[in-house]
Structure formats: C-alpha cells, structure tokens
mmCIF file of C-alpha atoms in Angstrom:
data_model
loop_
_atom_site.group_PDB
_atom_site.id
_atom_site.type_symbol
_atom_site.label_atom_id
_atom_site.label_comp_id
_atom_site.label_asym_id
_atom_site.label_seq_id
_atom_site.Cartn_x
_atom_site.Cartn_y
_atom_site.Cartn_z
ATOM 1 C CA UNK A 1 24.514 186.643 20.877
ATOM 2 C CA UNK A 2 27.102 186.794 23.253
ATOM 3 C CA UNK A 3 29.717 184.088 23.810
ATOM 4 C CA UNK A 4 28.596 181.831 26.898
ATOM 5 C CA UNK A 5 31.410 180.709 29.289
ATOM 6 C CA UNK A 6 32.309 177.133 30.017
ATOM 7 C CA UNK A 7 30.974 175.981 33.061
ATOM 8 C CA UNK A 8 32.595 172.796 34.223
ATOM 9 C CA UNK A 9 29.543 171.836 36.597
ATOM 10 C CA UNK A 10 27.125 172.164 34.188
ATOM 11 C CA UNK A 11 29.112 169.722 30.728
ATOM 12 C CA UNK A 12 26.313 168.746 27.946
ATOM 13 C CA UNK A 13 27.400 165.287 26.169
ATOM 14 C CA UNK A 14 25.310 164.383 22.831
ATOM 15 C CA UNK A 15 22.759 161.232 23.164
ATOM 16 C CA UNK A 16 22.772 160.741 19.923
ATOM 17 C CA UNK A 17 19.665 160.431 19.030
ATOM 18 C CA UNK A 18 18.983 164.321 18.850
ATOM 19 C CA UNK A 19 18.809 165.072 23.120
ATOM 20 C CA UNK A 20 21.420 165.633 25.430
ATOM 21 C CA UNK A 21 22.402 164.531 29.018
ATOM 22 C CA UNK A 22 24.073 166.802 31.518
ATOM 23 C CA UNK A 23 27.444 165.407 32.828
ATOM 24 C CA UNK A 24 28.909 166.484 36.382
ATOM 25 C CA UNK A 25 32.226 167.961 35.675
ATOM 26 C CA UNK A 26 33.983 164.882 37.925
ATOM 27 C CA UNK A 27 31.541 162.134 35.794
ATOM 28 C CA UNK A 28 32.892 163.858 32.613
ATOM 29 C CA UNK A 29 36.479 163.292 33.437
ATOM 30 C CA UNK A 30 36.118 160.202 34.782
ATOM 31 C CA UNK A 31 34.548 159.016 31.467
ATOM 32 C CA UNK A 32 37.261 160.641 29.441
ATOM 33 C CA UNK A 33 40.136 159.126 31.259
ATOM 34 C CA UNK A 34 38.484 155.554 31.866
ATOM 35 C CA UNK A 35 42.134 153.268 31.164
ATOM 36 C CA UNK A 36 39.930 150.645 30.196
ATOM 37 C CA UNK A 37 36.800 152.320 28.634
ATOM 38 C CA UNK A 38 33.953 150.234 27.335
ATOM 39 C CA UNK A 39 34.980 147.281 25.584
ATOM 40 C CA UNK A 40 36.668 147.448 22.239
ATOM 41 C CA UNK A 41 38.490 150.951 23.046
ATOM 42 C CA UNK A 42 41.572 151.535 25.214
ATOM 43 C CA UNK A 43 43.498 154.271 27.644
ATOM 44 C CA UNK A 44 41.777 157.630 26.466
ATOM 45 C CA UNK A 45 38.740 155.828 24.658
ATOM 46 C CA UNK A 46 41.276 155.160 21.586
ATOM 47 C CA UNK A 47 39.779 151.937 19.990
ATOM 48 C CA UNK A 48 41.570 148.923 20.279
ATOM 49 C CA UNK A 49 42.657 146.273 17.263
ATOM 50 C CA UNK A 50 41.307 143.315 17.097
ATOM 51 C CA UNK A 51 44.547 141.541 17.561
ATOM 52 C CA UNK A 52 45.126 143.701 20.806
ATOM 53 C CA UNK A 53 41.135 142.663 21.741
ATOM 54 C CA UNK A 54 41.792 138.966 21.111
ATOM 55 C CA UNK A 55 44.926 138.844 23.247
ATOM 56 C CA UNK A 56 42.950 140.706 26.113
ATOM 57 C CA UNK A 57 40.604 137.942 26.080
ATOM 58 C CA UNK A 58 42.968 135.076 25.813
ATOM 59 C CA UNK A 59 44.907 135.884 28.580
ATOM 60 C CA UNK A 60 41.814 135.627 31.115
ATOM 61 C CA UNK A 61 40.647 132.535 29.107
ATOM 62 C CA UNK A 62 41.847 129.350 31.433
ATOM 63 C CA UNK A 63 41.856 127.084 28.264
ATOM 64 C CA UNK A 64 44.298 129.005 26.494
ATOM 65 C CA UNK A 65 46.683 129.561 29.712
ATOM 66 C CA UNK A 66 46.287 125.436 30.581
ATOM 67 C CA UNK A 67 46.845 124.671 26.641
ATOM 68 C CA UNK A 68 49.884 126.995 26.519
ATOM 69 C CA UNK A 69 51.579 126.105 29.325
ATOM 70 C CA UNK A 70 51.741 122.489 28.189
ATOM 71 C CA UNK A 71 52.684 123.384 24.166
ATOM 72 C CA UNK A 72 55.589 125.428 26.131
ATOM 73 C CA UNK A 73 56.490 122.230 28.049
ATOM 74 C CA UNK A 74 56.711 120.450 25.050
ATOM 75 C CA UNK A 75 58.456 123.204 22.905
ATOM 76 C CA UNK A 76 61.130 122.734 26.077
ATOM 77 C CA UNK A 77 61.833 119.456 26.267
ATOM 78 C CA UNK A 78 62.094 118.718 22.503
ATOM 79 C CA UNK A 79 64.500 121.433 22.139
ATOM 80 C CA UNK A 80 66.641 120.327 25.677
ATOM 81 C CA UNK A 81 65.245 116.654 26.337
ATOM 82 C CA UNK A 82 68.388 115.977 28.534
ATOM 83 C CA UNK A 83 67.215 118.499 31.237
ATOM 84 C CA UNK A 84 64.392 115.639 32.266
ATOM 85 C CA UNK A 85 65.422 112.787 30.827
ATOM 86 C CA UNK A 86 69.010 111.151 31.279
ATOM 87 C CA UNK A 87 70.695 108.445 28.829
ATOM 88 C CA UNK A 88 69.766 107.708 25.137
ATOM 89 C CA UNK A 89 66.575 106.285 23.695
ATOM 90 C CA UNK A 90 68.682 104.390 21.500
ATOM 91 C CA UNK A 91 70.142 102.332 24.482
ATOM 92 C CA UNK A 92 68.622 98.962 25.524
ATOM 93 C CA UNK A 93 69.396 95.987 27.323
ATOM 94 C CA UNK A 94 66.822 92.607 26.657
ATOM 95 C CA UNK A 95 67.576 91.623 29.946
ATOM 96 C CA UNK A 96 65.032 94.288 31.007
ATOM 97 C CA UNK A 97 62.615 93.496 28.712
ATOM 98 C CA UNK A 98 58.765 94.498 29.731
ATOM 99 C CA UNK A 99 59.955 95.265 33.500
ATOM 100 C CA UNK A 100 57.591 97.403 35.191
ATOM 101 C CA UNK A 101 58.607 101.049 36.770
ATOM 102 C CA UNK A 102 61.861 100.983 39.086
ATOM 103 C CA UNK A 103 64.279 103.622 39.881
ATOM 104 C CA UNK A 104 65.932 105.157 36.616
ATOM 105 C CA UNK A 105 62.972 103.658 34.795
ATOM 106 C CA UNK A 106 59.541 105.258 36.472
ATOM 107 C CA UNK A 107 57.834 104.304 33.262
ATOM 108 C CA UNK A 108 59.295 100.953 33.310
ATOM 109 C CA UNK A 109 61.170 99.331 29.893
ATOM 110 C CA UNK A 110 59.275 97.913 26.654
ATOM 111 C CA UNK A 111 59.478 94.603 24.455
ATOM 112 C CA UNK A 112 63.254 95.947 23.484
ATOM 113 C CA UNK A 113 64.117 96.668 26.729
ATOM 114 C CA UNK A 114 64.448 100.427 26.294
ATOM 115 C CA UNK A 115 63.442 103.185 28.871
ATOM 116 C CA UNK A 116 59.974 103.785 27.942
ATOM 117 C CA UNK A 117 60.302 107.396 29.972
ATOM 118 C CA UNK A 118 63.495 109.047 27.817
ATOM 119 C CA UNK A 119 61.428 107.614 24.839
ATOM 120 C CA UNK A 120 58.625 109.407 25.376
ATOM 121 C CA UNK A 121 60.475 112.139 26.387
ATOM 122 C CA UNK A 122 62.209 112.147 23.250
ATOM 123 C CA UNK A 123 59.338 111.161 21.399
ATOM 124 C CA UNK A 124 57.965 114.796 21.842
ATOM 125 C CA UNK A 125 61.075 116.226 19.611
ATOM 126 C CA UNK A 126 59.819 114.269 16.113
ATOM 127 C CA UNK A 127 55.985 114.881 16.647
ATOM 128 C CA UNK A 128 56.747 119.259 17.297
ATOM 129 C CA UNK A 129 58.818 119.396 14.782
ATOM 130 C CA UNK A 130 56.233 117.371 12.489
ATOM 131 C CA UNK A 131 53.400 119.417 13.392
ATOM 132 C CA UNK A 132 55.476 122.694 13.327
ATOM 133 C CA UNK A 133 57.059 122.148 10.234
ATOM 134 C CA UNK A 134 53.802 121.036 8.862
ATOM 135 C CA UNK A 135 51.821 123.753 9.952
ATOM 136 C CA UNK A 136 54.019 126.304 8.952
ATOM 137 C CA UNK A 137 54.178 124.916 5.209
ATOM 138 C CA UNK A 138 49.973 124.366 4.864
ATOM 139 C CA UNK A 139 49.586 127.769 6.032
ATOM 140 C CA UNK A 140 52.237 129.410 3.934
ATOM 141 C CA UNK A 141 51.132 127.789 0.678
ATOM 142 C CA UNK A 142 47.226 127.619 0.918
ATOM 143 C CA UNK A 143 47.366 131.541 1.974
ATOM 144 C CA UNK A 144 48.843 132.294 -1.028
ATOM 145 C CA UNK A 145 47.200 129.920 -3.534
ATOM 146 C CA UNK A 146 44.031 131.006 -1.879
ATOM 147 C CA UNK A 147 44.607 134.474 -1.146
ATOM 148 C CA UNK A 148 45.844 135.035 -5.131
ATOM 149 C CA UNK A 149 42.529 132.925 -6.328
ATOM 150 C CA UNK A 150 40.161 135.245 -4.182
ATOM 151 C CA UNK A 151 41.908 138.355 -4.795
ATOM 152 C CA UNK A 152 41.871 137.864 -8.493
ATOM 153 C CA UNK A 153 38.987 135.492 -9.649
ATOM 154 C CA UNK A 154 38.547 134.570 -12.777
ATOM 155 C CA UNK A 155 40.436 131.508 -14.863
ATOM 156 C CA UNK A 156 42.978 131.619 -12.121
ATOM 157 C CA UNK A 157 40.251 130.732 -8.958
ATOM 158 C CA UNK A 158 38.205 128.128 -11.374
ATOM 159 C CA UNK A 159 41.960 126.479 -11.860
ATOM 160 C CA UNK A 160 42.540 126.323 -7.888
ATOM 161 C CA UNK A 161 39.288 125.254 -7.331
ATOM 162 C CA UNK A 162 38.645 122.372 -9.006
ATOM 163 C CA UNK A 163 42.322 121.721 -8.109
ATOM 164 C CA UNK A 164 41.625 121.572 -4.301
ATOM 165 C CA UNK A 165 38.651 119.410 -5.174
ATOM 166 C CA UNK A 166 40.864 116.548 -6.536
ATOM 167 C CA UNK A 167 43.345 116.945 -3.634
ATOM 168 C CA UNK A 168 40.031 116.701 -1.268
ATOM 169 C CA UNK A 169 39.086 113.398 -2.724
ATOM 170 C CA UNK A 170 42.310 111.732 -1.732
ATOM 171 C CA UNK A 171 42.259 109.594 1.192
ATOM 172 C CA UNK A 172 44.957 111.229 3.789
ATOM 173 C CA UNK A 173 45.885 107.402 5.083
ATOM 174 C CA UNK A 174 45.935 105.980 2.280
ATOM 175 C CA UNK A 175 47.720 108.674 0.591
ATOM 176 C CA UNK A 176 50.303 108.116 2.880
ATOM 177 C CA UNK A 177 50.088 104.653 2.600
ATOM 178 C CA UNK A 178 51.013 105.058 -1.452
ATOM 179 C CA UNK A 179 53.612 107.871 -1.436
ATOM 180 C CA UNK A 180 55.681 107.304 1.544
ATOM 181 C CA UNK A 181 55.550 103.173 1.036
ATOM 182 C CA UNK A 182 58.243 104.251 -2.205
ATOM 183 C CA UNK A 183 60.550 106.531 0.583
ATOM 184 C CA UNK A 184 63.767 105.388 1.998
ATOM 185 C CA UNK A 185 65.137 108.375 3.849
ATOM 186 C CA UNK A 186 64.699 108.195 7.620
ATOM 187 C CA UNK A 187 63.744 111.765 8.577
ATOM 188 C CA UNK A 188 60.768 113.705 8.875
ATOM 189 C CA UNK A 189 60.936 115.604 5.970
ATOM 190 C CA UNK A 190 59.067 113.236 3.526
ATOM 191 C CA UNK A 191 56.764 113.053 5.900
ATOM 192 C CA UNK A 192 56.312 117.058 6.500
ATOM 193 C CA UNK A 193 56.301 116.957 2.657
ATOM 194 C CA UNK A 194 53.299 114.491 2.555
ATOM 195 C CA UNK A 195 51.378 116.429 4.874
ATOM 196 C CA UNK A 196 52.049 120.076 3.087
ATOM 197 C CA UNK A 197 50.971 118.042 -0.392
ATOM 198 C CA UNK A 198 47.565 117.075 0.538
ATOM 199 C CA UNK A 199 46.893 119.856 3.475
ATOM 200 C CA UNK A 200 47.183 122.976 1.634
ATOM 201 C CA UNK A 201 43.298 122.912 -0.238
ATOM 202 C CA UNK A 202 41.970 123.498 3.657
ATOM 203 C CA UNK A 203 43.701 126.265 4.284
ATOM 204 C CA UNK A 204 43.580 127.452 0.314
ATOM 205 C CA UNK A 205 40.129 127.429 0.493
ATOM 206 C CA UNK A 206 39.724 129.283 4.251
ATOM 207 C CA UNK A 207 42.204 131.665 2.881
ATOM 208 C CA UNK A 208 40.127 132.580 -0.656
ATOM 209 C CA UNK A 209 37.040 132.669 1.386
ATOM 210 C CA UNK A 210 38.158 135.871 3.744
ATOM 211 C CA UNK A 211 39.939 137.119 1.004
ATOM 212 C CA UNK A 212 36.580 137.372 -0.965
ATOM 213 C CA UNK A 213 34.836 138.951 1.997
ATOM 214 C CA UNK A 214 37.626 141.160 2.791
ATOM 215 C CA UNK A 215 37.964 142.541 -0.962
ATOM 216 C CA UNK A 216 34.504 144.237 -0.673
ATOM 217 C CA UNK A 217 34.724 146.262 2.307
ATOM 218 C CA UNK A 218 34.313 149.983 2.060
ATOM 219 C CA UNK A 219 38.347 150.540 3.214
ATOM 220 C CA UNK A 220 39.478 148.426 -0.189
ATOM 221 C CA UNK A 221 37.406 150.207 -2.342
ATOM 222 C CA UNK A 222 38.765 153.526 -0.880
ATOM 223 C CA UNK A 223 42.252 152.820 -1.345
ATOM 224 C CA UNK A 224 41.657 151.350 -4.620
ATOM 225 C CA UNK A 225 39.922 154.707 -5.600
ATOM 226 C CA UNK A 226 43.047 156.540 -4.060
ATOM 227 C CA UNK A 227 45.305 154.490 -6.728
ATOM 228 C CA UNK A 228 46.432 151.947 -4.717
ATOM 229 C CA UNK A 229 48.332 149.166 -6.362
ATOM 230 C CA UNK A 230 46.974 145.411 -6.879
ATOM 231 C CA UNK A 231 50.156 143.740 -4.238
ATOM 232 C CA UNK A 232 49.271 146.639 -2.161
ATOM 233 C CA UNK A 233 46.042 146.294 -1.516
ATOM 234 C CA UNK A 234 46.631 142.703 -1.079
ATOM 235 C CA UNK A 235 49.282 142.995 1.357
ATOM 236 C CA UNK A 236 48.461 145.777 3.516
ATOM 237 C CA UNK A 237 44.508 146.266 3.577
ATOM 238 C CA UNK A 238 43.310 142.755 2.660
ATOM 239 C CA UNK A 239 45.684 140.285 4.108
ATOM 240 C CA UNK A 240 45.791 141.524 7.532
ATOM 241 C CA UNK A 241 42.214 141.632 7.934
ATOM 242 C CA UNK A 242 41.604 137.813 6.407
ATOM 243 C CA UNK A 243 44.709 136.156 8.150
ATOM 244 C CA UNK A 244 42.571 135.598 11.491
ATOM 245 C CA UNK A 245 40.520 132.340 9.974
ATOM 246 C CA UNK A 246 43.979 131.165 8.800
ATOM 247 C CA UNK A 247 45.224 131.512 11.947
ATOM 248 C CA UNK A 248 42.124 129.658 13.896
ATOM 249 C CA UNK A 249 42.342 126.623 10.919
ATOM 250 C CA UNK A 250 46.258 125.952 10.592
ATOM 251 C CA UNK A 251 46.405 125.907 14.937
ATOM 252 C CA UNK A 252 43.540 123.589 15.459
ATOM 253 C CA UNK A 253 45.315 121.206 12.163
ATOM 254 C CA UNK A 254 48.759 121.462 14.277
ATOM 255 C CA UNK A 255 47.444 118.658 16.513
ATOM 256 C CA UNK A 256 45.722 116.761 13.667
ATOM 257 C CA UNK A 257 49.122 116.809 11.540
ATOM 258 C CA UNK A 258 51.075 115.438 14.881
ATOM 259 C CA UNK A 259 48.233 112.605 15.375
ATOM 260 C CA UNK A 260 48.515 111.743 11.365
ATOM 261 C CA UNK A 261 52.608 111.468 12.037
ATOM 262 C CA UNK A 262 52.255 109.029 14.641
ATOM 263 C CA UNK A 263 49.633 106.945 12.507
ATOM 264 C CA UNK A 264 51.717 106.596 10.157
ATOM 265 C CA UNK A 265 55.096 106.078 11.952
ATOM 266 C CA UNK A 266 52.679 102.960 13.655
ATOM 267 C CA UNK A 267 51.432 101.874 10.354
ATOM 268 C CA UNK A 268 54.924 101.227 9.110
ATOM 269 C CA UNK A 269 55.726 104.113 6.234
ATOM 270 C CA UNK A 270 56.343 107.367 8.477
ATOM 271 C CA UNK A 271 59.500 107.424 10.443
ATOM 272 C CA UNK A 272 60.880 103.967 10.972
ATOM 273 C CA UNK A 273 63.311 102.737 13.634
ATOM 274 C CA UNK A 274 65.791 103.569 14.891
ATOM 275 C CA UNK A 275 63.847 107.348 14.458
ATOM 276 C CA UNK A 276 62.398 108.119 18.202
ATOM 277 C CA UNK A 277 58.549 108.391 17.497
ATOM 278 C CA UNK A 278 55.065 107.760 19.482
ATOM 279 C CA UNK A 279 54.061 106.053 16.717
ATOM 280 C CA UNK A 280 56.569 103.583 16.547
ATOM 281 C CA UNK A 281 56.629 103.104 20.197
ATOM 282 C CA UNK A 282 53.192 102.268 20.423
ATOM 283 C CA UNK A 283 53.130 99.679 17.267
ATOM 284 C CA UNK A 284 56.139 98.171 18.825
ATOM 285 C CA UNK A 285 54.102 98.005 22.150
ATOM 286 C CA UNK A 286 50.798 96.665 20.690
ATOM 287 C CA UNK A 287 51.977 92.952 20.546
ATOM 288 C CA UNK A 288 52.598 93.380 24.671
ATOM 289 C CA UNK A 289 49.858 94.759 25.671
ATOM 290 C CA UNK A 290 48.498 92.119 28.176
ATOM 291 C CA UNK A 291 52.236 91.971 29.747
ATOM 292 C CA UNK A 292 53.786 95.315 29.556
ATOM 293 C CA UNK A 293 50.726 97.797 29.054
ATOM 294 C CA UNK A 294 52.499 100.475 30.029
ATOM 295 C CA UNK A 295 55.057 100.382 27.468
ATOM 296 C CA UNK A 296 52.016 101.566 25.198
ATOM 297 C CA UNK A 297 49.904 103.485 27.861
ATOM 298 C CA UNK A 298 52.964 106.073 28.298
ATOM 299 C CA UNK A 299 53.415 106.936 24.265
ATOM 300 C CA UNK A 300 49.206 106.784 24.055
ATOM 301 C CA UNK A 301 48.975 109.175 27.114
ATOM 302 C CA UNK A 302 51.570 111.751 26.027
ATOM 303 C CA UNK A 303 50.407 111.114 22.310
ATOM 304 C CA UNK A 304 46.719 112.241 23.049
ATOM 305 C CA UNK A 305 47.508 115.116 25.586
ATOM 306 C CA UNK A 306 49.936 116.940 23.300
ATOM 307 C CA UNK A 307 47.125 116.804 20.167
ATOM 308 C CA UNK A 308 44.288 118.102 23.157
ATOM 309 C CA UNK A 309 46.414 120.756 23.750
ATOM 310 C CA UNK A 310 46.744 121.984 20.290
ATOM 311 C CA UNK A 311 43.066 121.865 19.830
ATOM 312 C CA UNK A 312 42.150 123.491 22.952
ATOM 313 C CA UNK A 313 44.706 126.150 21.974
ATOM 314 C CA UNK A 314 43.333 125.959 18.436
ATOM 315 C CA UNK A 315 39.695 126.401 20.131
ATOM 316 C CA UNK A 316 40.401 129.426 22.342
ATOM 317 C CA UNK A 317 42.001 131.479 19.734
ATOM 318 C CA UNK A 318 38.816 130.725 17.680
ATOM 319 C CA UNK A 319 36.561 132.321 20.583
ATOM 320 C CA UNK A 320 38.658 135.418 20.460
ATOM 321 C CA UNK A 321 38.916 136.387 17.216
ATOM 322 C CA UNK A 322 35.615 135.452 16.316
ATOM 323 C CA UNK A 323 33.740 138.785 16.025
ATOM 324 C CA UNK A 324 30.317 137.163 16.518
ATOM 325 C CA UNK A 325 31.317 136.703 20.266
ATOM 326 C CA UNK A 326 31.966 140.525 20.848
#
C-alpha cells in the first residue's frame, strides 16, 4: 500500500483505550507546546520532580509565604539585632524598674530594669540558633541511624529499635531536668546537645520507615539487578526519594525544640543569666505579673509567634510533598 501523506488538518492522537480522536492541526500544537501542561509535567509536557511540584505549590500557598516571611525576619534580626534594636540587653538601671512603654523603651523595662524591647529582640538570636542547631543535628543523626537500620535489617534494625524505644520512654523535661541540672557552661551547646540526645529516635524511626518503602520499588530493584553497589543505591536511588518525610518531621520539631529551650531556660537548667533568652525573661517576669505584665507579655508574644511560624511552615511543606494531595 502506498505511503499516505501527512495532513496537518486531519492529526489522529491515541485514546488509549484502543480508539482515536482527531486533533485540528492548531489544537495539536497548542497541546504540544502547553508551558504549563497538565499538572505534574512542565514546558514541552516533560514531567516535573516532585521537589520542582512541591515548590510550585508552596509558592501560591499563603501559609507558607506568611510563615516565611516571619522565619526570615527572625533569621535577620538574630544575625544583625542592632539594625532594630539600639543599646545592650545587658544594660539596666533599677531606677526604671517595671516602668511602662516610653520613648527608647516602647515595650517598657522589667523587674531589673532592663529594656524589655532589645531583650526580646535579642532574645530571638539564642532560640534560632537553638532550634537551628538542633534541628540540623536530629535530622543528621536519625537519617542515618534510621536510614542504615531500614536499608539493611536484620541484627542491626532490632539493635536501633529497641534502642529508640528506651530513648522514647524518657521524659524530655525531666530529662532535662537530670542532665543539664550537672552543667556549668553558659552556652547553648549543652543544651543543643540535650535536645540531639533524646530527639534523634523521631526522626530515626521516620527515616527507617521511607527507607523500607523506598527499598522495594521497581527502580531499586533495577539498579540492583544492573550491579549497583549497596552505598549507591542508598545514596542516589533510595535517599532522595525517602528524605521528603524527614524533611516534613525535623521542620515542624524546629519550633518544638525552640519552645523546649525556653522551658528550660525558665525552669532554671537551660541558659542562665546573664545569657539573653525568652525563657529567662519570662521566669524573671512571672513574680511581676500583676505590676509589670508586659515585661512577660512581650517574651510570651514573640515566644509563641516564632514556634507558630515554624509549624505553619512545618505544615505547608507537609501539604506539598504529600503525594496523597496530588
């Protein structure tokens, strides 16, 4: 049979279930160089990562936008606190003791007669660098305590398991309450320590749970059949595609490790004075509260919008890397 020419007017697309549909030549091309295409794909119907999916959603999502712009306020002013704030926390004068708001002062001055506003200000510096800090050292140890317990099974996952089970049973508080009570240095690292010590089975566990999902998809089993090493398979065909719950977990715990700081900084054995902290603003406030209240409102208000940040930032990136909201 002879060879029929293209005709442009008259383009045949599949259905896919057997039939066809006749395209217009214009509806063809339009549906071949769609930018956006149908969801999932991109310029030229090329599909699209998740990662590159869950950042096209974030960025129309209002929660993320509000949470992020006040995490990169914060991120600011602890790195340059001087740009809003002028004078030292450390400076005080009694004589000003529990004053209300007056110029220089728009927060007013606490029991101590410091500027409650550059102490908050500078309050934001200890509790990001706590919850950063923190973060960052859950995540990196629980991913791979977790990650080498899913990936390899066995003696070494019973180990880790019954391991994070003892470190679940430990009350945080009064965890704290035992191991920092015995701490004399005046930073936050034995606190950041504290918090890495009894935070990474969460994240170990979230971590050999995708791991074990991840291991018995059709793309592992393919390289492994191609000869692909153990660390290679781990690293660049499992990992990437089981860091996403990590991710969700260790950003939502970022506010609940700066709200565990300040609890213990107000229960005495987290950072202690003359350290600049929420927490030991507003325990140094409590005894004043029916004649200076807003020497504890301030530290309380700035306290509770920075961890509502975190977990509405925590809560977005959830929604968009979930894949059972595509």
């Amino acid at each position: 049979m002879p060879e029929q020419p293209f005709a442009p007017e008259g383009a045949v697309a599949g259905t896919g279930m057997g039939g066809a549909m006749d395209l217009a030549a214009s509806e063809a091309t339009t549906l071949e160089r769609t930018p956006g295409g149908p969801r999932g794909t991109g310029p030229q119907g090329r599909p699209r990562s998740l990662w590159s999916d869950a950042w096209r959603d974030l960025r129309r999502d209002p929660v993320f936008l509000v949470s992020g712009l006040v995490i990169a306020f914060l991120v600011v002013i602890s790195l340059w606190p001087s740009l809003i704030a002028s004078g030292s926390p450390l400076q005080c004068d009694l004589a000003k003791s529990q004053e209300g708001s007056q110029p220089g002062a728009p927060f007013g001055y606490d029991g101590q007669g410091c500027n409650v506003y550059t102490r908050t200000v500078y309050g934001a510096r200890t509790s990001v660098t706590v919850g950063v800090c923190a973060t960052l050292g859950v995540a990196l140890l629980g991913s791979v305590l977790g990650g080498l317990a899913g990936y390899f099974g066995g003696a070494w996952d019973s180990v880790l398991s019954r391991l994070t089970d003892v470190f679940f049973a430990i009350p945080v508080v009064l965890g704290g309450l035992v191991l920092l009570s015995v701490v004399t240095s005046n930073t936050v690292w034995p606190v950041i320590g504290f918090m890495v010590l009894l935070g990474w089975p969460q994240i170990s566990r979230i971590a050999r749970g995708s791991v074990i999902t991840a291991r018995q998809n059709d793309y592992v089993q393919a390289a492994r059949a191609l000869g692909a090493s153990g660390p290679r398979i781990l690293l660049r065909h499992i990992a990437p595609n089981a860091v996403a719950p990590v991710i969700v977990v260790a950003t939502i715990a970022l506010g609940t490790y700066i709200a565990l700081e300040a609890t213990l900084s107000y229960l005495g054995v987290g950072l202690k004075p003359p350290s600049v902290s929420w927490g030991i603003d507003i325990s140094a406030a409590s005894p004043y509260i029916r004649n200076a209240p807003h020497a504890l409102l301030w530290p309380s208000g700035a306290l509770a919008i920075t961890v509502l940040a975190f977990i509405m930032l925590g809560d977005a990136v959830r929604d968009a890397l979930d894949p059972k909201l595509r």
